[in-house]
Tab-separated table of C-alpha atoms in Angstrom:
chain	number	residue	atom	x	y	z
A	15	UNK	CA	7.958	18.460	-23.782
A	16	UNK	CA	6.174	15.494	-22.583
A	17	UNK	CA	7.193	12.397	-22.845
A	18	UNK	CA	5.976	8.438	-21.006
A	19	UNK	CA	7.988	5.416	-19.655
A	20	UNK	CA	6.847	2.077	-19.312
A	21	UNK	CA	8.167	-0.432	-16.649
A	22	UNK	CA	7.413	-3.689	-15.073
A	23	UNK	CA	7.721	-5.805	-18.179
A	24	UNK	CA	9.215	-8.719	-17.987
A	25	UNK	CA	8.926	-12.607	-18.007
A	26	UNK	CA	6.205	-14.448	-15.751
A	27	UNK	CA	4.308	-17.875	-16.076
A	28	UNK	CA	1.012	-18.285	-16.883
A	29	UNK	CA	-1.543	-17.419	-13.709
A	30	UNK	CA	0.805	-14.500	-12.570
A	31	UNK	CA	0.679	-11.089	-12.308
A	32	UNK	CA	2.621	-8.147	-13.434
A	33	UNK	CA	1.995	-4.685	-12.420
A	34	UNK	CA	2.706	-2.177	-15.395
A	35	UNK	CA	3.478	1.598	-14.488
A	36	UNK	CA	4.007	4.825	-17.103
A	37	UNK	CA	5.217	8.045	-15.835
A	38	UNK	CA	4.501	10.834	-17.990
A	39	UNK	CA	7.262	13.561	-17.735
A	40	UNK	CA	5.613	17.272	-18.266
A	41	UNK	CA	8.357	19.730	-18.745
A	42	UNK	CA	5.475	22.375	-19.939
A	43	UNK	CA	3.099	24.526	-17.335
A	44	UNK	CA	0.128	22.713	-16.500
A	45	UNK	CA	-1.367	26.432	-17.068
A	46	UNK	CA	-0.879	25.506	-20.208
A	47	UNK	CA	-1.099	21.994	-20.283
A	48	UNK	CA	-2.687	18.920	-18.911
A	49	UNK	CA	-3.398	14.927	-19.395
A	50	UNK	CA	-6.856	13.898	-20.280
A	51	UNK	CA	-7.394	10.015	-21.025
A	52	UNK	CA	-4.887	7.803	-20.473
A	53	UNK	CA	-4.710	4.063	-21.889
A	54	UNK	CA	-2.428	1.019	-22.361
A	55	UNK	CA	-2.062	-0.603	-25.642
A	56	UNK	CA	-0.681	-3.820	-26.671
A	57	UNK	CA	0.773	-5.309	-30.054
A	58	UNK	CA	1.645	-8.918	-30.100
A	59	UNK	CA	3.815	-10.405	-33.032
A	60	UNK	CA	1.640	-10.214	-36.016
A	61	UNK	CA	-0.786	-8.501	-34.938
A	62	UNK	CA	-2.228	-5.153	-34.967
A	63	UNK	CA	-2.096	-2.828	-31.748
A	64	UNK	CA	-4.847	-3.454	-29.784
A	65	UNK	CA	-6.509	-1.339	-26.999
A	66	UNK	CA	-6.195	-2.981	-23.812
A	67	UNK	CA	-7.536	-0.279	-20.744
A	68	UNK	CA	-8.449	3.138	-20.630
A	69	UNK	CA	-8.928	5.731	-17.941
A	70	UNK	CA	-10.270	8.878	-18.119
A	71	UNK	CA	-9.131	12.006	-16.167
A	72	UNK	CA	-12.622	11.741	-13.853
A	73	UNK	CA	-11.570	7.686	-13.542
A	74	UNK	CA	-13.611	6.059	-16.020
A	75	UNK	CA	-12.540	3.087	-17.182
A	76	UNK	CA	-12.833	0.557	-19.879
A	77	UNK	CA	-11.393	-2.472	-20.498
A	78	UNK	CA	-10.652	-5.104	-23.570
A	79	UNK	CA	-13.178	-7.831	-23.571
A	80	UNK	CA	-9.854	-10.406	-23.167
A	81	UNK	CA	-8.257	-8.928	-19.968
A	82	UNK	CA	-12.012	-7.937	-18.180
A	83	UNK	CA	-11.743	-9.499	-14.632
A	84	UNK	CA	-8.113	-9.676	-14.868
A	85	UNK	CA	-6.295	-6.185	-15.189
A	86	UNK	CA	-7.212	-3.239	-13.952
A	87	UNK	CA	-5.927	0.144	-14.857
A	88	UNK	CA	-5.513	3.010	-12.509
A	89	UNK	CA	-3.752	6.395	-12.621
A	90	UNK	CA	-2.519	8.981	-10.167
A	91	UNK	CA	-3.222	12.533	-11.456
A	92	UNK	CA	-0.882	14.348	-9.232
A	93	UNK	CA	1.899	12.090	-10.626
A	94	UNK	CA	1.354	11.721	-13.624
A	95	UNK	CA	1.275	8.300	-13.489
A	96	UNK	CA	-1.098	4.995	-14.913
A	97	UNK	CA	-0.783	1.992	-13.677
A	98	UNK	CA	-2.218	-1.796	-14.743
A	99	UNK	CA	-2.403	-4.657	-12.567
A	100	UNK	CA	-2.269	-7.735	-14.619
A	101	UNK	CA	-3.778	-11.042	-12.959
A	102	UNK	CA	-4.260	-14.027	-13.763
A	103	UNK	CA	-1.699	-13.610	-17.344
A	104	UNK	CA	-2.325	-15.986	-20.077
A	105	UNK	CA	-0.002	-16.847	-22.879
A	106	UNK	CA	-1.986	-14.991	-25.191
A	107	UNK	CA	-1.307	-11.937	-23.200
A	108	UNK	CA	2.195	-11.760	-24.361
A	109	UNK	CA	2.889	-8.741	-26.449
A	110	UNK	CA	4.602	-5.195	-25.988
A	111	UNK	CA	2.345	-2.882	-24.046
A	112	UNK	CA	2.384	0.583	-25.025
A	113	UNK	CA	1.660	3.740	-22.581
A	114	UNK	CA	-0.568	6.234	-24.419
A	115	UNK	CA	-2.019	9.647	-22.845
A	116	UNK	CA	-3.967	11.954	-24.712
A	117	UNK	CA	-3.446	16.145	-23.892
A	118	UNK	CA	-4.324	19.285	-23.911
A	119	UNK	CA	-1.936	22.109	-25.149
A	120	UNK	CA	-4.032	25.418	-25.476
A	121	UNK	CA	-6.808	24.643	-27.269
A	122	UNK	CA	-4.997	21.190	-28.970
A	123	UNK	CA	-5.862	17.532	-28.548
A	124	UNK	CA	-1.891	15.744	-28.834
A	125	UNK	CA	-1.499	12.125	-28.278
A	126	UNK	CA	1.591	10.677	-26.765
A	127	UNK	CA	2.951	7.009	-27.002
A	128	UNK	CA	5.824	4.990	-24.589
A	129	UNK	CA	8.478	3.227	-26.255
A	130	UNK	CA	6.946	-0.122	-24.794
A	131	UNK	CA	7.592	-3.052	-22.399
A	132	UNK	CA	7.902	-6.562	-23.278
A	133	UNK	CA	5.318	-8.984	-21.343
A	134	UNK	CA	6.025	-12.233	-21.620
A	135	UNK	CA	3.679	-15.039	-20.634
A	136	UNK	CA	5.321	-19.008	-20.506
A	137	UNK	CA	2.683	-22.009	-20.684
C-alpha cells in the first residue's frame, strides 16, 4: 500500500511563505517497489488542476511558469518525502495543492494522489 499526506496548508497574506510537505507511506518492499517523479498539483475554484512543480528521482525539476522564482520543490528520497517552499504567495496562488508521486511496482508505472491542503492567500 502506498499512500501521501499533505501538510502546511493554511492561511497567509499576500508576500508570505508557506512550506508544503507530503510523506509518502510505503508499506510494500522497495525490492519491489520504488518512487520515481514526484510533483505538486494545484486546483483553484473553477478551475482545472494545474501542474505546479515536479522533481524527478535524479532531482530534476520543473516548475509552472506562475510560481518560477517563487517556489521551489525538493524531495528527500530516503524519506519519502517532497517538499515546496512557497515565497513570495500571491492571491492567485490560492487553491488546494495536491501531492502526486508516480511508481514503480514490478514492471508497472502507478500514480498516486494526496487528499490535498488548502492554501489560502489574503490581499
Amino acid at each position: 500500500q502506498v499512500q501521501l499526506a499533505e501538510s502546511g496548508g493554511g492561511l497567509v497574506q499576500a508576500g508570505g511563505s508557506l512550506r508544503l510537505s507530503c510523506a509518502a507511506s510505503i508499506s510494500i518492499s522497495k525490492s519491489i517497489f520504488k518512487i520515481n517523479n514526484m510533483g505538486w498539483y494545484r486546483q483553484a475554484p473553477g478551475k482545472a488542476r494545474e501542474l505546479v512543480a515536479a522533481i524527478t528521482s535524479g532531482d530534476m525539476t520543473n516548475y509552472a511558469d506562475s510560481v518560477k522564482g517563487r517556489f521551489t520543490i525538493a524531495r528527500d528520497n530516503d524519506k519519502n518525502s517532497m517538499y515546496l517552499q512557497m515565497n513570495s504567495l500571491k492571491p492567485e496562488d490560492t487553491a488546494v495543492y495536491f501531492c502526486n508521486a508516480e511508481g514503480t511496482l514490478l514492471f508497472s508505472d502507478r500514480t498516486f494522489w494526496g487528499q490535498g491542503t488548502q492554501v489560502t492567500v489574503s490581499s
